[in-house]
XYZ file of C-alpha atoms in Angstrom:
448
model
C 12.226 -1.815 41.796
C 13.505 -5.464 42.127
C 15.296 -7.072 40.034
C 15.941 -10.712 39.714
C 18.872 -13.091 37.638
C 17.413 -16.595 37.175
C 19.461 -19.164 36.105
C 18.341 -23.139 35.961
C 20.362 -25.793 35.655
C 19.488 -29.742 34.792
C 22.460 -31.718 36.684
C 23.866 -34.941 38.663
C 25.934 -35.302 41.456
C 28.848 -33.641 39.197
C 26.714 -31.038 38.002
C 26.185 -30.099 41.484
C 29.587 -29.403 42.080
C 29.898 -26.963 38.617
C 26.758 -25.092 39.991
C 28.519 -25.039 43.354
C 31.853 -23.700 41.272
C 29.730 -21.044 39.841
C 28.492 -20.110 42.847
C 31.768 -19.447 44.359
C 32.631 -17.602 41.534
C 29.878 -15.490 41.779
C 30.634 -14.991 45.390
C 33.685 -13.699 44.983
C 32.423 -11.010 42.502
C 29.840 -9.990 44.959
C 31.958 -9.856 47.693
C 34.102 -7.444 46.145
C 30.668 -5.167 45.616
C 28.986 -6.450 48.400
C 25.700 -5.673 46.691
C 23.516 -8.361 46.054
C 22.589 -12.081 47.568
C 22.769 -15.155 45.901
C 19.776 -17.786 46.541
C 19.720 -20.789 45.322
C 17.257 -24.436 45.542
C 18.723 -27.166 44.764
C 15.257 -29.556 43.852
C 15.611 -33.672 43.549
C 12.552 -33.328 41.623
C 9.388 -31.152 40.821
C 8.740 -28.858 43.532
C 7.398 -25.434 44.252
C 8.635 -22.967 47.224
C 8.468 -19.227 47.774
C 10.507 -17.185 50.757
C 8.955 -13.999 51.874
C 11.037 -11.555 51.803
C 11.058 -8.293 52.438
C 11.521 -5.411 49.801
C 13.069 -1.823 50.246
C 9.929 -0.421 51.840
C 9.637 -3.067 54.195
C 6.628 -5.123 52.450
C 6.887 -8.528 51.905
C 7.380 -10.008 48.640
C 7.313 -14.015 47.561
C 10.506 -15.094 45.970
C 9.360 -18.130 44.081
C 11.330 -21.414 42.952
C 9.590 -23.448 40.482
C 10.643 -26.936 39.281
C 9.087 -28.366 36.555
C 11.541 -30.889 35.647
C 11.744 -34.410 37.646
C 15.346 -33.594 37.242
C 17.876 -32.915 40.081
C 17.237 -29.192 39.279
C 19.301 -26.092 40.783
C 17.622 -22.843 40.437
C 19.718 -19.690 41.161
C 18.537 -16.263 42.217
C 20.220 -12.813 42.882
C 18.328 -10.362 44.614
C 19.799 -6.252 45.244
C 21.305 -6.374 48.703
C 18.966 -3.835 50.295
C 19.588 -3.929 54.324
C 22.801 -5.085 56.494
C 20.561 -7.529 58.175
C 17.765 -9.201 57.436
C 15.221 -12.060 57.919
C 13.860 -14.710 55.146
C 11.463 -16.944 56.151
C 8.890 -19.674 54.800
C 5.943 -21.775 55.587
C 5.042 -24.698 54.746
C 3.743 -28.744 55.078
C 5.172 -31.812 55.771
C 3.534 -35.450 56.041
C 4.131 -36.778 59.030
C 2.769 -39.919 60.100
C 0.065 -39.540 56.933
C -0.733 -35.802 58.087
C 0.112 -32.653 57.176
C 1.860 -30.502 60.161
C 2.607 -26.846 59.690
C 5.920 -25.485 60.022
C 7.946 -22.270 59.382
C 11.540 -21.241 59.484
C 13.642 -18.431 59.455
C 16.734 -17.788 58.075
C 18.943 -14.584 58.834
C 21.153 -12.979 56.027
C 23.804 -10.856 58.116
C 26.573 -8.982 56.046
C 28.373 -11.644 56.024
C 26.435 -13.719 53.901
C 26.415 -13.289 50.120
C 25.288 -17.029 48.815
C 22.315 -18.965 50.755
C 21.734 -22.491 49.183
C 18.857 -24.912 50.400
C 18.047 -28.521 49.370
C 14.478 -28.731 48.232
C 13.081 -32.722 49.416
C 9.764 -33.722 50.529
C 8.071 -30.217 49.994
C 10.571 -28.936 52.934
C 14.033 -26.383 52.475
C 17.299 -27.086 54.278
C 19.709 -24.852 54.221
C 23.034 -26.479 53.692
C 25.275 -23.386 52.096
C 26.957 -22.795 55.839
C 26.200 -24.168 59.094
C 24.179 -20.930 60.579
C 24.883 -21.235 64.214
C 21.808 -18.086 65.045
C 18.742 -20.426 66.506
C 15.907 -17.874 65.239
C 13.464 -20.169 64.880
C 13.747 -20.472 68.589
C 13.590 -16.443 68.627
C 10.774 -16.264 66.724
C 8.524 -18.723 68.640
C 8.847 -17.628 72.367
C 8.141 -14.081 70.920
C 5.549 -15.172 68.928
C 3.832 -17.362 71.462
C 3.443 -14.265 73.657
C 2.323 -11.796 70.296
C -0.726 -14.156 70.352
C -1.920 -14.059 73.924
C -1.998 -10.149 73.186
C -4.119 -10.349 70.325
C -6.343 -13.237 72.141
C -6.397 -10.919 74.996
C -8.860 -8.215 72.862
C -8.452 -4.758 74.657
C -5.965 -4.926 77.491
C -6.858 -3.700 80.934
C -4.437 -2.233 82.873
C -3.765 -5.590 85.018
C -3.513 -7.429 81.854
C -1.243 -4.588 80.466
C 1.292 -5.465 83.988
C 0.711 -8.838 83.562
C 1.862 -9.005 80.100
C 4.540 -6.875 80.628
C 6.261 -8.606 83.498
C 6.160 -11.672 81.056
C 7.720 -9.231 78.319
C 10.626 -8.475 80.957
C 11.333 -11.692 81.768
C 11.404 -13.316 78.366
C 13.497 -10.363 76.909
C 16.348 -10.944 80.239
C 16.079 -14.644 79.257
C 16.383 -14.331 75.646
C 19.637 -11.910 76.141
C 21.923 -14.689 77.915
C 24.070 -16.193 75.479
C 22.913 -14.699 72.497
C 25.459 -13.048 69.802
C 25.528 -9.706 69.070
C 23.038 -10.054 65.725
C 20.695 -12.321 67.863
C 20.982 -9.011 70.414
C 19.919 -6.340 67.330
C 16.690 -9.068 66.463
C 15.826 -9.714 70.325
C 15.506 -6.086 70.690
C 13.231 -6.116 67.841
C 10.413 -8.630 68.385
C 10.986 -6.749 72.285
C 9.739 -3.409 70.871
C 7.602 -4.802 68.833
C 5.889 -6.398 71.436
C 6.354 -3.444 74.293
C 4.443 -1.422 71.542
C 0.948 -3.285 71.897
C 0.914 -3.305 75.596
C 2.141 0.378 75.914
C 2.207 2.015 72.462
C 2.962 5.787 73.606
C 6.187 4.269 75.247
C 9.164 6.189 75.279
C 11.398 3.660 74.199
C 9.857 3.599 71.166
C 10.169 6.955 69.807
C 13.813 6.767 71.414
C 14.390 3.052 69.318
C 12.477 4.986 66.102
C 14.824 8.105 66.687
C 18.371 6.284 66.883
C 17.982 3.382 64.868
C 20.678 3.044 62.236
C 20.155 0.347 60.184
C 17.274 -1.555 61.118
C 17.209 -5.076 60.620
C 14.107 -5.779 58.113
C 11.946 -8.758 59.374
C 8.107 -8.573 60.033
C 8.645 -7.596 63.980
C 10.338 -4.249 62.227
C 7.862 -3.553 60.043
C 5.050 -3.931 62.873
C 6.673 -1.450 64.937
C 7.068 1.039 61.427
C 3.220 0.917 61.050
C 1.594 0.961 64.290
C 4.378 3.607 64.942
C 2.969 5.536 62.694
C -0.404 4.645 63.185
C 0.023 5.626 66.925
C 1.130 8.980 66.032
C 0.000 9.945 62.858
C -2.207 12.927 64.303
C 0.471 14.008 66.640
C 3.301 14.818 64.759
C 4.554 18.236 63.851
C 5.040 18.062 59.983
C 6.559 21.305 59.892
C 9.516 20.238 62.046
C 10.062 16.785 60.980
C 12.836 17.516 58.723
C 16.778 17.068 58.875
C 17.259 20.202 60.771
C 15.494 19.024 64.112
C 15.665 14.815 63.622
C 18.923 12.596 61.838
C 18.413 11.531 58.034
C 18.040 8.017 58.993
C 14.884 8.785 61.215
C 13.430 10.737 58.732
C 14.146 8.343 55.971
C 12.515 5.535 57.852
C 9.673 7.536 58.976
C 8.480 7.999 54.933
C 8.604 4.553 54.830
C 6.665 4.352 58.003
C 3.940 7.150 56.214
C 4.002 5.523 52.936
C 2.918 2.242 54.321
C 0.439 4.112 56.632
C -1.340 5.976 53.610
C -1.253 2.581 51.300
C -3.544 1.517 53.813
C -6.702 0.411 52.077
C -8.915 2.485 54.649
C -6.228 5.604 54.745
C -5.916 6.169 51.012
C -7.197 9.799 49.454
C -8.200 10.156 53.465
C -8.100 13.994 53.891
C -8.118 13.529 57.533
C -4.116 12.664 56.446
C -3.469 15.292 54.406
C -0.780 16.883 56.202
C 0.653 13.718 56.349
C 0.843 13.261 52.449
C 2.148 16.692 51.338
C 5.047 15.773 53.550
C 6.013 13.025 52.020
C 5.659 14.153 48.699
C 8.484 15.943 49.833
C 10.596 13.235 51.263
C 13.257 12.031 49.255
C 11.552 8.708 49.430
C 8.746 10.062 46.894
C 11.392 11.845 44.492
C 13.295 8.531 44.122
C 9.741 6.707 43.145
C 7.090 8.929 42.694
C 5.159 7.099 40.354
C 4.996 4.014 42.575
C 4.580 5.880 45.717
C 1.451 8.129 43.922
C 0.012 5.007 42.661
C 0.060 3.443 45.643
C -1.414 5.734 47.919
C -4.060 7.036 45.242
C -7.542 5.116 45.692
C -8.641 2.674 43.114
C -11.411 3.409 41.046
C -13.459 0.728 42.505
C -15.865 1.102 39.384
C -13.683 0.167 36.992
C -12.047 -3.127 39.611
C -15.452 -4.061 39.759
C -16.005 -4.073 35.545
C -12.695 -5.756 35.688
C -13.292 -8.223 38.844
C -17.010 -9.483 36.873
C -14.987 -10.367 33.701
C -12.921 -12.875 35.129
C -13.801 -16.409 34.623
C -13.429 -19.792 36.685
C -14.193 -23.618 36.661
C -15.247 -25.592 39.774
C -14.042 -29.024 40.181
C -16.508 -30.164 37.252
C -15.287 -28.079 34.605
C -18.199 -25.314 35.305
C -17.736 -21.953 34.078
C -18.627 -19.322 36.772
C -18.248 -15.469 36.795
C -18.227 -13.661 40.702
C -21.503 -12.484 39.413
C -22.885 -15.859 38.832
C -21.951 -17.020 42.287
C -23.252 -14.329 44.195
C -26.084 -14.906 42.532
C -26.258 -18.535 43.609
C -25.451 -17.608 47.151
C -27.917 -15.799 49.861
C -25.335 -13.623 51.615
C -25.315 -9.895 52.223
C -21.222 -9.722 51.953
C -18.535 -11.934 50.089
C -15.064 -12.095 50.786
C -13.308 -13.135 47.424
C -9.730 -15.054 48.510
C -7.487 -15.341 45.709
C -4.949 -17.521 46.905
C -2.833 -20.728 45.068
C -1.890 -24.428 46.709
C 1.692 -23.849 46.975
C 1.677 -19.788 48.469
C 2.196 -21.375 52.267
C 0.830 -18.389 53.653
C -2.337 -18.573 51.517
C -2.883 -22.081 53.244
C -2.189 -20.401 56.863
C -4.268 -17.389 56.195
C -7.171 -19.725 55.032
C -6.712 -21.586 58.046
C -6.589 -18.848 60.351
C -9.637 -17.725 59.111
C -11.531 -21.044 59.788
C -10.479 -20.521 63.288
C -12.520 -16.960 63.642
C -15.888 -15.809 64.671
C -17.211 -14.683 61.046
C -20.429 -12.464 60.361
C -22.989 -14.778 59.673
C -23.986 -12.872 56.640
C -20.782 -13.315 55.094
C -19.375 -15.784 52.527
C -15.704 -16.861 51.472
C -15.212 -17.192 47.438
C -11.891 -19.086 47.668
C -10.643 -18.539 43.761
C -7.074 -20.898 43.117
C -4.671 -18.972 40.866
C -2.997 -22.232 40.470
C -2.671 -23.257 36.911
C -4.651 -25.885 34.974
C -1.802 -28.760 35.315
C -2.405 -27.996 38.736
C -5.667 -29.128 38.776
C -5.551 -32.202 40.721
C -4.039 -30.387 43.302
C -6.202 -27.706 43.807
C -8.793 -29.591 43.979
C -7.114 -32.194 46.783
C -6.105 -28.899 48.895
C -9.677 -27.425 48.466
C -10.850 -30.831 50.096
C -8.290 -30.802 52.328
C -9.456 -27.592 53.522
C -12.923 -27.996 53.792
C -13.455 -25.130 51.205
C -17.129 -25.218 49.663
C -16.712 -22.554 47.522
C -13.420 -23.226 45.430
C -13.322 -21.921 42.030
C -10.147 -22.627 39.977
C -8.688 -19.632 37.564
C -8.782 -20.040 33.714
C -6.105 -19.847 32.435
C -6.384 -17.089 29.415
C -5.467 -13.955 27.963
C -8.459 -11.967 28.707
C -8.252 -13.184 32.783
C -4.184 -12.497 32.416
C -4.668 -9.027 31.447
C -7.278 -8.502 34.126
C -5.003 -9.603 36.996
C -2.046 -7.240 35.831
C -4.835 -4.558 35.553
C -6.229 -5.101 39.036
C -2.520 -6.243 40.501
C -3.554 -9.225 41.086
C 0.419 -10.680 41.453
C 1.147 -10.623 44.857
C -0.749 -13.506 46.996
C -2.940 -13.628 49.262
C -5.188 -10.792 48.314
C -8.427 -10.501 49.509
C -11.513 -8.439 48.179
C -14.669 -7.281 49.757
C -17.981 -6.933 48.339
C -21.687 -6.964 49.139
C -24.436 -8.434 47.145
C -24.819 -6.028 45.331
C -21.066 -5.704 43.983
C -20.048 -2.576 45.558
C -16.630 -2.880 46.110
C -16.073 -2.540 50.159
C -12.194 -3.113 50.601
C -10.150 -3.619 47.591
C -7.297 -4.989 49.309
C -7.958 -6.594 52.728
C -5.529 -6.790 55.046
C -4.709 -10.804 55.653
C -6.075 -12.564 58.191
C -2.876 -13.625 60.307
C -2.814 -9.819 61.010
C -4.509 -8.695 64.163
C -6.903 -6.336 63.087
C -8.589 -8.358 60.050
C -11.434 -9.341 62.132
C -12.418 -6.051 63.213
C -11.569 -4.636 59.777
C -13.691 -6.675 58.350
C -16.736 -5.976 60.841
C -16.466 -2.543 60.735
C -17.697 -2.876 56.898
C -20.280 -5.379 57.795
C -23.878 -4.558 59.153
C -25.629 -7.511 60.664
């Protein structure tokens, strides 16, 4: 489980330099243990930002700053060191010229790095706790620029599959020159990860799966963990994947790899995957958190989400109270996607964007519903415009609806929800759509 320190603190200019004393300070005790990372925002003013980061099963998590206060604000946070190397990143907007234009960055916490500070000014981070001389944002985007022409691509062909792979070749060579050895460890990632969707049954995947260490945790890693998995799940021999026959670190990895396999909205309580479950009820990834772990993979009782889902109340931008029954009701689909989502969760805002961009069922509908709170209003409402959303509902803010998200773990944003007219529950937790199978997820429950 995570656990996080917050500490805020109201200060000037020579405020600033007690927080940056403190920080030192607690440096230097976590050097010694080497166990934890210190991040902290430094705001000007109010401001909201979340990093994505990952957690010890490779999932993403938001770590959120809030400022309240039109204060110069500092806002400290200590998260469990969990992995020798790893990725944060965030997404956001910034007005330029009048407009908003989309950006993201990445940051990379090596071992060597205990305290990461940012400025927070004009709704943007900059990192200004050591001069980080890795250029990842550069990594990321000539890897990512060639991860989407594969999923634009559809089903390869085998000249595609060449094609795409002589590009792969080229841009990993290219990438290699120059780069330091930790820029090496996260090339070879996003390489793997993208070697993987042209050829998945590679050998240099299982033999990257089998001798990896300590893998670096960023999304490229835990895209290779589930289609990995996913590529394999009916092949492997469960009765020799044990310590014996593989190393500890491949077989700890792999549970991870099956956990987030059978957590899988479509894979849960799947007895096709049986096999696959009663070994990893005896991994020592399920002793250390079984209750988690059973949760997790255990289907839903969609009856009782739905009871819970069609007690939840919302305003639109006129103060009009609407349940998800009410605006079904109102609507003439045959399927609703319900996207809970809030105006300052920057992917939310990409996902929803993303999904303007795609070639929906026609008998399908988008309830956008704003877990922003009521201060908020004003900006929900902007941001709904913004987006061109015509059905934005705003969340009420009361006990009854607060209960019913912790009931239906409703926490972690986006989360996504598909039903048909008639409130049968169809996919409880969507997968989002900047992930490449959404689309065809989400036809494969939809009959035109």
């Amino acid at each position: 489980m995570l656990f996080l320190i917050f500490i805020s603190f109201s200060c000037n200019k020579k405020g600033n330099k007690e927080v940056e004393g403190l920080l030192s300070n607690n440096l230097k005790a976590t050097n010694e243990i080497n166990d934890s990372i210190i991040i902290s925002v430094n705001f000007k003013s109010e401001g909201k930002i979340a990093f994505n980061i990952k957690d010890k099963y490779h999932q993403y998590y938001f770590l959120g700053f809030i400022n309240n206060s039109q204060k110069d604000t500092t806002i400290v946070k200590k998260i469990p060191r969990i992995f020798k190397n790893q990725l944060i990143d965030y997404f956001g907007f910034e007005n330029k010229n009048g407009k908003p234009e989309f950006f993201e960055n990445y940051f990379l916490i090596d071992s060597t790095k205990n305290e990461i500070l940012f400025n927070y000014s004009n709704e943007k981070a900059t990192l200004i706790s050591h001069k980080d001389k890795n250029d990842i944002n550069s990594i990321h985007s000539i890897y990512n620029k060639l991860d989407v022409k594969i999923k634009n691509s559809g089903k390869l062909n085998e000249d595609q599959k060449k094609k795409l792979y002589s590009e792969l070749e080229m841009l990993y060579t290219s990438s290699l020159e120059k780069a330091s050895k930790i820029e090496k460890e996260l090339i070879k990632t996003y390489y793997i990860s993208i070697l993987q969707k042209i050829y998945p049954q590679d050998k240099r995947i299982d033999d990257f799966m089998k001798n990896i260490k300590s893998p670096m945790a960023c999304n490229p890693f835990s895209s290779i963990l589930f289609n990995y998995t996913d590529d394999r799940i009916e092949m492997f021999n469960f009765s020799k994947l044990n310590e014996t026959n593989y190393t500890k670190e491949y077989i700890d990895i792999l549970s991870i790899g099956i956990f987030n396999f059978l957590r899988f909205e479509g894979n849960k309580g799947n007895e096709k995957y049986k096999l696959a479950k009663d070994w990893l009820i005896k991994t020592d990834l399920y002793s250390n958190d079984s209750i988690y772990i059973k949760n997790e993979i255990t289907p839903k009782d969609s009856l009782i989400l739905k009871q819970k889902l069609e007690k939840l109340t919302f305003i639109d931008v006129k103060d009009n109270p609407y349940g998800i029954r009410q605006v079904v009701k109102n609507k003439t689909s045959k399927y609703y996607l319900i996207d809970f989502w809030t105006t300052w969760c920057s992917p939310c805002i990409q996902n929803i964007k993303s999904i303007h961009k795609m070639d929906l069922p026609k008998n399908l509908s988008i309830i956008y519903i704003s877990m922003d709170k009521g201060k908020d209003k004003g900006k929900w409402s902007a941001k709904s415009e913004e987006l061109n959303l015509n059905n934005s509902f705003l969340f009420v803010e009361n006990e009854s609806n607060k209960n019913i998200i912790n009931e239906i773990e409703l926490n972690q944003l986006p989360r996504y929800i598909l039903i048909d007219k008639d409130f049968n529950m169809l996919n409880t937790n969507m997968i989002t759509p900047q992930e490449g199978d959404f689309l065809k997820e989400l036809k494969s429950y939809i009959k035109e």
